PDB file of C-alpha atoms in Angstrom:
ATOM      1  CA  UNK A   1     -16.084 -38.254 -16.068  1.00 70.00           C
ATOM      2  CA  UNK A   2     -18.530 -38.917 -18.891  1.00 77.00           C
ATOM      3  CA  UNK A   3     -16.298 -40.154 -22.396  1.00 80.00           C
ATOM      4  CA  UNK A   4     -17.730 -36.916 -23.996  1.00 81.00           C
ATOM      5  CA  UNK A   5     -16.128 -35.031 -21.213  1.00 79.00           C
ATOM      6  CA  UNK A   6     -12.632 -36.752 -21.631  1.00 82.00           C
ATOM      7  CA  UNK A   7     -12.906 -36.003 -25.492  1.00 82.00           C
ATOM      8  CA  UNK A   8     -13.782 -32.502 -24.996  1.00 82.00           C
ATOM      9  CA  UNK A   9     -11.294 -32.077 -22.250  1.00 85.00           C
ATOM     10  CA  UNK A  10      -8.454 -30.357 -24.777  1.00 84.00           C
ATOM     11  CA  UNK A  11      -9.175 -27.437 -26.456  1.00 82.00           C
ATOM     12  CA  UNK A  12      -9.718 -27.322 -30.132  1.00 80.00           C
ATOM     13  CA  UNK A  13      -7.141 -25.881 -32.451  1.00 79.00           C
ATOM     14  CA  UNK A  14      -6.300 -22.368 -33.132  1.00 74.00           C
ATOM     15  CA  UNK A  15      -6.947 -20.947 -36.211  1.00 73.00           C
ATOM     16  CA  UNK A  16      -5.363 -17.722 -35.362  1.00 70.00           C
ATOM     17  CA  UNK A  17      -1.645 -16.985 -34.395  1.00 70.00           C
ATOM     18  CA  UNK A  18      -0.510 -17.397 -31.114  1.00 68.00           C
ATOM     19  CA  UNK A  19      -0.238 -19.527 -28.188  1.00 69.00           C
ATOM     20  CA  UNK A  20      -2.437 -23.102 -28.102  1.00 68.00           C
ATOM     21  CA  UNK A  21      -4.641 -23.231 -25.263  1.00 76.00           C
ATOM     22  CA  UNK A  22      -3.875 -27.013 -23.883  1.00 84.00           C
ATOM     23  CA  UNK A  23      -7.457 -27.398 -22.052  1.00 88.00           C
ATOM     24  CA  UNK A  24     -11.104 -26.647 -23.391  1.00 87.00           C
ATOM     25  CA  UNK A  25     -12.896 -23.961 -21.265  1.00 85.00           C
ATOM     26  CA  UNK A  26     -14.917 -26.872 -20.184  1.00 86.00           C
ATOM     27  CA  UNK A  27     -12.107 -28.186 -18.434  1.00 88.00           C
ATOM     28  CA  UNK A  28     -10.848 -24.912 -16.806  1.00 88.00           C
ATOM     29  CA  UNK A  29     -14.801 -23.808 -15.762  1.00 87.00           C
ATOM     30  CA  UNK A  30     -14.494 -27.456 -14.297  1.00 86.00           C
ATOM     31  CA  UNK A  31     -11.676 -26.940 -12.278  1.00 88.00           C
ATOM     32  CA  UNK A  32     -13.276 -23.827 -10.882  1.00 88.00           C
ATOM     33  CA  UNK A  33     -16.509 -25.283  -9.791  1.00 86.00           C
ATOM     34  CA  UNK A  34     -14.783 -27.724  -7.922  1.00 88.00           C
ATOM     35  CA  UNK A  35     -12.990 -25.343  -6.538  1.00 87.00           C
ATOM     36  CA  UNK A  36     -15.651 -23.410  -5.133  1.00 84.00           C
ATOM     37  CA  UNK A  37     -17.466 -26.231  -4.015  1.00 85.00           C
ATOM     38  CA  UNK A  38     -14.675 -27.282  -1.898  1.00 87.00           C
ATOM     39  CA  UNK A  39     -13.339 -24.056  -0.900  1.00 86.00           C
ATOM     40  CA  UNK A  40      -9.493 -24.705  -2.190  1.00 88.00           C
ATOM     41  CA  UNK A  41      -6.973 -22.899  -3.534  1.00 90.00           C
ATOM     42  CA  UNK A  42      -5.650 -23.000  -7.044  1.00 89.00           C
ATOM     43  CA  UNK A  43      -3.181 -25.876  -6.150  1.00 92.00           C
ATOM     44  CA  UNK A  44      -5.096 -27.538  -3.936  1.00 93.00           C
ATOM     45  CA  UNK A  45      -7.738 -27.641  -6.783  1.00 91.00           C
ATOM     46  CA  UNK A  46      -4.927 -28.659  -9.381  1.00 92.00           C
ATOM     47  CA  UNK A  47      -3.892 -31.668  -7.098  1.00 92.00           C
ATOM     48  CA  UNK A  48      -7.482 -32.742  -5.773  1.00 93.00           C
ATOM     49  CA  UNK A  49      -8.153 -32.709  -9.764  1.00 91.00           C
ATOM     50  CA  UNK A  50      -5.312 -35.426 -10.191  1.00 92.00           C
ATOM     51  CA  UNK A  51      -6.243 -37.064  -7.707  1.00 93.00           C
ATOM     52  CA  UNK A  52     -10.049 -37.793  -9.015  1.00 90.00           C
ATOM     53  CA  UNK A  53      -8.213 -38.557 -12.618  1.00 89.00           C
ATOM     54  CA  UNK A  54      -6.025 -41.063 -10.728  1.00 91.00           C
ATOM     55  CA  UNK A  55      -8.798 -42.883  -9.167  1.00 91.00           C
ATOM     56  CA  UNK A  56     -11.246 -42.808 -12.124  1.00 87.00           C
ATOM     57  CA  UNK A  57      -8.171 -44.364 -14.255  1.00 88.00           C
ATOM     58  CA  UNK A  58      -8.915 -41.316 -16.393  1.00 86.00           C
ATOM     59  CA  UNK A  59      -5.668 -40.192 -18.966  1.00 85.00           C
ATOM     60  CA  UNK A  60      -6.115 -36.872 -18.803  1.00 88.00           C
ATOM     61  CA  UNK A  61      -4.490 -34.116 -16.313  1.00 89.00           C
ATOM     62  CA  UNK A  62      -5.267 -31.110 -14.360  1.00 90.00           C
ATOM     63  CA  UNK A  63      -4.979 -28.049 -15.808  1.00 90.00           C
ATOM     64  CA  UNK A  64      -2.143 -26.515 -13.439  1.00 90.00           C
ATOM     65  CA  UNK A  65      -2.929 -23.730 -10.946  1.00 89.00           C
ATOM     66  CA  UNK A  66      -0.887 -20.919 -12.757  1.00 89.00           C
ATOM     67  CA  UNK A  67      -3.506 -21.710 -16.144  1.00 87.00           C
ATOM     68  CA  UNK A  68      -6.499 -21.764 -13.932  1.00 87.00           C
ATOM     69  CA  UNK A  69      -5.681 -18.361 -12.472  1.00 87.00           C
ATOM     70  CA  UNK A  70      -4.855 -16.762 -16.065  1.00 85.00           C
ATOM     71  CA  UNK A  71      -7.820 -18.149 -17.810  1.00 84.00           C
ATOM     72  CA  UNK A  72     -10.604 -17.726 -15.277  1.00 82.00           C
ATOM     73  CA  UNK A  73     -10.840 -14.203 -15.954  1.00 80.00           C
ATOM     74  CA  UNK A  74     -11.158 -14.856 -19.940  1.00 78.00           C
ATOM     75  CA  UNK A  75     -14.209 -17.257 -19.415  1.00 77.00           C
ATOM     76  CA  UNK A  76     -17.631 -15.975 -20.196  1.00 68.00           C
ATOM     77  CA  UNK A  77     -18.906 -17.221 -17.425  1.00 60.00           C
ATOM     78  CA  UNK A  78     -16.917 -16.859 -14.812  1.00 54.00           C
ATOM     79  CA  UNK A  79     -17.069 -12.829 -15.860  1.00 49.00           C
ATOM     80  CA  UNK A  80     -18.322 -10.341 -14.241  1.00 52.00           C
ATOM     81  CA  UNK A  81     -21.619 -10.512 -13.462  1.00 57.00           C
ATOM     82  CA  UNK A  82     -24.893  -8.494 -14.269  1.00 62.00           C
ATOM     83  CA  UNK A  83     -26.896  -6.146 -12.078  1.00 67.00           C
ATOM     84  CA  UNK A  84     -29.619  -7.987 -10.546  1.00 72.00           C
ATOM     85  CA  UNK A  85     -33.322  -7.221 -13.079  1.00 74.00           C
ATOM     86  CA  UNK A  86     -36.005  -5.522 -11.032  1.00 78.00           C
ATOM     87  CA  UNK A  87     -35.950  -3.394  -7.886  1.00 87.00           C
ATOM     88  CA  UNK A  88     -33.631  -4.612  -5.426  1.00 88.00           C
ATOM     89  CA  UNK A  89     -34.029  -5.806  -1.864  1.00 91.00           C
ATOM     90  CA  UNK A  90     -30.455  -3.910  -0.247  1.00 91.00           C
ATOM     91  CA  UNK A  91     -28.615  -4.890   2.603  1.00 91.00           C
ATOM     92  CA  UNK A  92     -26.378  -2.111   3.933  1.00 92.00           C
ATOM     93  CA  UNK A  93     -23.636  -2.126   5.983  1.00 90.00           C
ATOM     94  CA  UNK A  94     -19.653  -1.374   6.637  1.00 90.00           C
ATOM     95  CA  UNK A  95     -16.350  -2.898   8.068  1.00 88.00           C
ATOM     96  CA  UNK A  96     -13.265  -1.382   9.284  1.00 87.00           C
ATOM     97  CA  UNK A  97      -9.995  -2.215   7.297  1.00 83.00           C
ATOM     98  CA  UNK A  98      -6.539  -1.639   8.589  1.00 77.00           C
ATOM     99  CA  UNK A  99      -3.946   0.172   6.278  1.00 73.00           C
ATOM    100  CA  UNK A 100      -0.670  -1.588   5.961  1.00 67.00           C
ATOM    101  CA  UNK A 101       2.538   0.099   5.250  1.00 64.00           C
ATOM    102  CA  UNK A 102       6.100   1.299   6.757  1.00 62.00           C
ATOM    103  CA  UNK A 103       4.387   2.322  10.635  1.00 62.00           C
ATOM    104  CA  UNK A 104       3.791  -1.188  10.794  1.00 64.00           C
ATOM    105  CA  UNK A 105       7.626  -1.700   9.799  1.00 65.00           C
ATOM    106  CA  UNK A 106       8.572   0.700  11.815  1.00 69.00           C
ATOM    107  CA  UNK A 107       7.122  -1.120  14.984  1.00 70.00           C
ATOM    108  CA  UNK A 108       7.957  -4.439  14.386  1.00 69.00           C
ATOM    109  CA  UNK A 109      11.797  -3.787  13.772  1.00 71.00           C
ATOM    110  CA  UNK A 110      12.746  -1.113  15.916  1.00 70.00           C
ATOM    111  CA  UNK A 111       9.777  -1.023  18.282  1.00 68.00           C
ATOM    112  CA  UNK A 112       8.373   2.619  17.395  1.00 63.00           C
ATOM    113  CA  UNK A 113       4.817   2.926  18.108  1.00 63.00           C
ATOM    114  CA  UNK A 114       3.135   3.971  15.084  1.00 59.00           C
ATOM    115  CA  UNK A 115      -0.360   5.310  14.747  1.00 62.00           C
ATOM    116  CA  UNK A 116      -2.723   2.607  13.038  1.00 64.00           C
ATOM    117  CA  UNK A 117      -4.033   3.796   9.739  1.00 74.00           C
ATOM    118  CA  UNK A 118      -7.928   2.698   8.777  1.00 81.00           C
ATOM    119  CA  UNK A 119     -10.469   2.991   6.344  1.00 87.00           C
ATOM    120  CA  UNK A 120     -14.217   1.835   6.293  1.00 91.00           C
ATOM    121  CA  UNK A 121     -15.495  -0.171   3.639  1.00 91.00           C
ATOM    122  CA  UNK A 122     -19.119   0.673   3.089  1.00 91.00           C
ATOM    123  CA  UNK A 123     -21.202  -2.243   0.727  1.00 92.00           C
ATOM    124  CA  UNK A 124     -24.630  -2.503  -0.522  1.00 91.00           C
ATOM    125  CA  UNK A 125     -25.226  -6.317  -1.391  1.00 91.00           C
ATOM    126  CA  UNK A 126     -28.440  -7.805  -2.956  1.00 89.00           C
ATOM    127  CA  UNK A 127     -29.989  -9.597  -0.546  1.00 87.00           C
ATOM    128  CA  UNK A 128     -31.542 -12.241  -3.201  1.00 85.00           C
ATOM    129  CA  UNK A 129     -27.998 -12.887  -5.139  1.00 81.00           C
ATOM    130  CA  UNK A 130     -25.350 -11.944  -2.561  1.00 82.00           C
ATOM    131  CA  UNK A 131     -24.396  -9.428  -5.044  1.00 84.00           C
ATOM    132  CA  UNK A 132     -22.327  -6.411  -3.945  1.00 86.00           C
ATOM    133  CA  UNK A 133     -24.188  -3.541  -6.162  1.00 88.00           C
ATOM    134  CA  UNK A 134     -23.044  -0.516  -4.283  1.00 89.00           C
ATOM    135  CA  UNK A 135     -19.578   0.097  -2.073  1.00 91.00           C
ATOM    136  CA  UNK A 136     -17.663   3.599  -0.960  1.00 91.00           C
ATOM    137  CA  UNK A 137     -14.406   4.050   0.787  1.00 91.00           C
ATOM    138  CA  UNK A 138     -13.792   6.393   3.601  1.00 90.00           C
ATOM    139  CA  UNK A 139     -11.715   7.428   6.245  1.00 88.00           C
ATOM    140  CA  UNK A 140     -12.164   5.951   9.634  1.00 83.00           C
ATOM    141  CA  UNK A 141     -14.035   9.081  10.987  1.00 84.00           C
ATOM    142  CA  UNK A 142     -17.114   9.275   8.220  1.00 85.00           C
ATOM    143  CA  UNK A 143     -19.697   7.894  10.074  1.00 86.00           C
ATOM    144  CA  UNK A 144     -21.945   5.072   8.411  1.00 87.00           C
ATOM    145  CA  UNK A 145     -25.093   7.051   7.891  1.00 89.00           C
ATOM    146  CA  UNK A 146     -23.192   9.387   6.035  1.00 91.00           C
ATOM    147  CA  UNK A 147     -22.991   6.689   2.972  1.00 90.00           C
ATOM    148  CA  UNK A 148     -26.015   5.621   2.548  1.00 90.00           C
ATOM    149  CA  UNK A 149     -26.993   8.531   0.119  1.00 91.00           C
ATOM    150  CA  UNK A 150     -23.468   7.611  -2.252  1.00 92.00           C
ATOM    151  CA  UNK A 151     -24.313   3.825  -1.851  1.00 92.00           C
ATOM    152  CA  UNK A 152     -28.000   4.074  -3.394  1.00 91.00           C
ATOM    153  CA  UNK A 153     -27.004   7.031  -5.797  1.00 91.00           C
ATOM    154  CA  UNK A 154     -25.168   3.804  -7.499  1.00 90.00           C
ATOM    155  CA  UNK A 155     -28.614   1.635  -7.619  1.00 89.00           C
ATOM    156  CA  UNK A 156     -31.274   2.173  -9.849  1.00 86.00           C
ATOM    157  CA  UNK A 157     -34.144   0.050  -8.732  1.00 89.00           C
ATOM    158  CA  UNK A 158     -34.578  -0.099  -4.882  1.00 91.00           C
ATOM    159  CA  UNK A 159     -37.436  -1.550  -3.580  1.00 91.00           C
ATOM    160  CA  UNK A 160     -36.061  -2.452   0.485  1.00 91.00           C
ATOM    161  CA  UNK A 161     -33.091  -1.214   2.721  1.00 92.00           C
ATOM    162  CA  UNK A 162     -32.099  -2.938   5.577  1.00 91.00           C
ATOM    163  CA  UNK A 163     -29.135  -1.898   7.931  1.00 90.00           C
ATOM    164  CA  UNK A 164     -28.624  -2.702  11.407  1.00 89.00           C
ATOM    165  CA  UNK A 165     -28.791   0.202  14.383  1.00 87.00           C
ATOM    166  CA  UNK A 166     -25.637   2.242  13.595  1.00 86.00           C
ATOM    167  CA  UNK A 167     -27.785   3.428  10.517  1.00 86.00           C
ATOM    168  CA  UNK A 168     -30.774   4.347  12.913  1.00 87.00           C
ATOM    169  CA  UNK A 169     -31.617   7.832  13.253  1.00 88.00           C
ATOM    170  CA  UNK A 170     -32.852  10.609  11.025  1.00 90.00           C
ATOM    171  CA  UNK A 171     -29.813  11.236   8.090  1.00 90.00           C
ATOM    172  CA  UNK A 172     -31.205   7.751   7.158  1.00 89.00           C
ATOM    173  CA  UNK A 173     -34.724   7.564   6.539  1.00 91.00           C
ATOM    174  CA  UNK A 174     -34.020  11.222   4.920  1.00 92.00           C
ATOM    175  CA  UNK A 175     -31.714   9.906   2.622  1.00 91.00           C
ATOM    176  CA  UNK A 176     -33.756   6.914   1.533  1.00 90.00           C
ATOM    177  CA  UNK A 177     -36.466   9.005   1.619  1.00 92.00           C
ATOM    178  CA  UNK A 178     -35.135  10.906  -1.537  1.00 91.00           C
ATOM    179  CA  UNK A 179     -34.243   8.105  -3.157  1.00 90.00           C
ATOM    180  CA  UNK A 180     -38.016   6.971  -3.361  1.00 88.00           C
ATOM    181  CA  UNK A 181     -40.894   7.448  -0.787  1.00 89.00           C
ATOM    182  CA  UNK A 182     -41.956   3.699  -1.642  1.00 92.00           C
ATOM    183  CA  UNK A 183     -38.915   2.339  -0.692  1.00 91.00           C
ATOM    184  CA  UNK A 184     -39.354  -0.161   2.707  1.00 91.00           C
ATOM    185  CA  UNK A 185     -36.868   0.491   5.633  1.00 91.00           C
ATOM    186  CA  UNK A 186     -35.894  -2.173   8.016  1.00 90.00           C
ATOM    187  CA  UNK A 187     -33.389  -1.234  10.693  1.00 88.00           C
ATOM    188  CA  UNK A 188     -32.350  -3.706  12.762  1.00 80.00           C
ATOM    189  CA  UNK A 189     -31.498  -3.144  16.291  1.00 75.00           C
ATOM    190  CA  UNK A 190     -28.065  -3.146  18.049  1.00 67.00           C
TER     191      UNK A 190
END
């Protein structure tokens, strides 16, 4: 904690009405980096911050976990972020999620069997940022070849797919096919 930090760790005044922000963004975007970093939770984050101050012998405190959560999604960058420039290099694949609601209720409290309720999740992610770029919802039945025509309708620039073998067969190289004959396909096997 440099002494320009420390000086710049409360936020300036407001000249506008309303509430006064009691830390800079600097201090909030720092709180969030070390979150990330260290893979905590907002009050784990909020406390692991005191700590550091406590052990530096620094005055100031740790913006509290309910402030971190409200202004993160105010901060520029912390926003969400831009579409990848240039074609894209597209890694496609899906994961089954399971539906919650009152069948599960049902069966826990009274022991009713209930039928389990699931969707797929279907995600195109940028293989260079990490990036989801593309995603679809379906019921359990739609099989995954099916989506990847809806998943690259929602890319622009595509220069690579790769999928794994559930995506192997004809529907696919069709479908990417009409999305650009120049466009690499590398299916992976099962």
């Amino acid at each position: 904690m440099t002494d320009e930090a420390i000086a710049k760790w409360q936020a300036p005044p407001r000249q506008s009405p309303g509430g006064q922000a009691h830390y800079s963004d600097m201090a909030i975007e720092t709180a969030l980096m070390l979150r990330l970093t260290f893979h905590l939770p907002l009050r784990q984050t909020e406390g692991f911050m005191e700590s550091i101050f406590a052990f530096l012998g620094v005055t100031v405190s740790a913006p509290d976990h309910s402030t971190l959560s409200r202004r993160a999604t105010t901060l520029p960058s912390v926003s969400l972020g831009r579409m990848p420039d240039g074609p894209l290099h597209v890694l496609i694949d899906s994961t089954g999620l399971k539906v919650y609601g009152a069948g599960e209720w049902l069966q826990e409290k009274h022991g009713a069997r209930a039928r389990r309720s699931w969707r797929k999740l279907h995600l195109a992610v940028d293989a260079a940022s990490g990036m989801i770029v593309a995603q679809t919802l379906t019921e359990k039945e739609m099989g995954d070849p099916s989506q990847v025509g809806p998943l690259l309708d929602q890319i622009q620039e595509i220069e690579q797919v790769t999928a794994d073998g559930a995506y192997d067969g004809a529907p696919t190289y069709q479908t990417v096919a009409q999305h650009g004959a120049h466009i690499r396909i590398v299916i992976r096997p099962m």
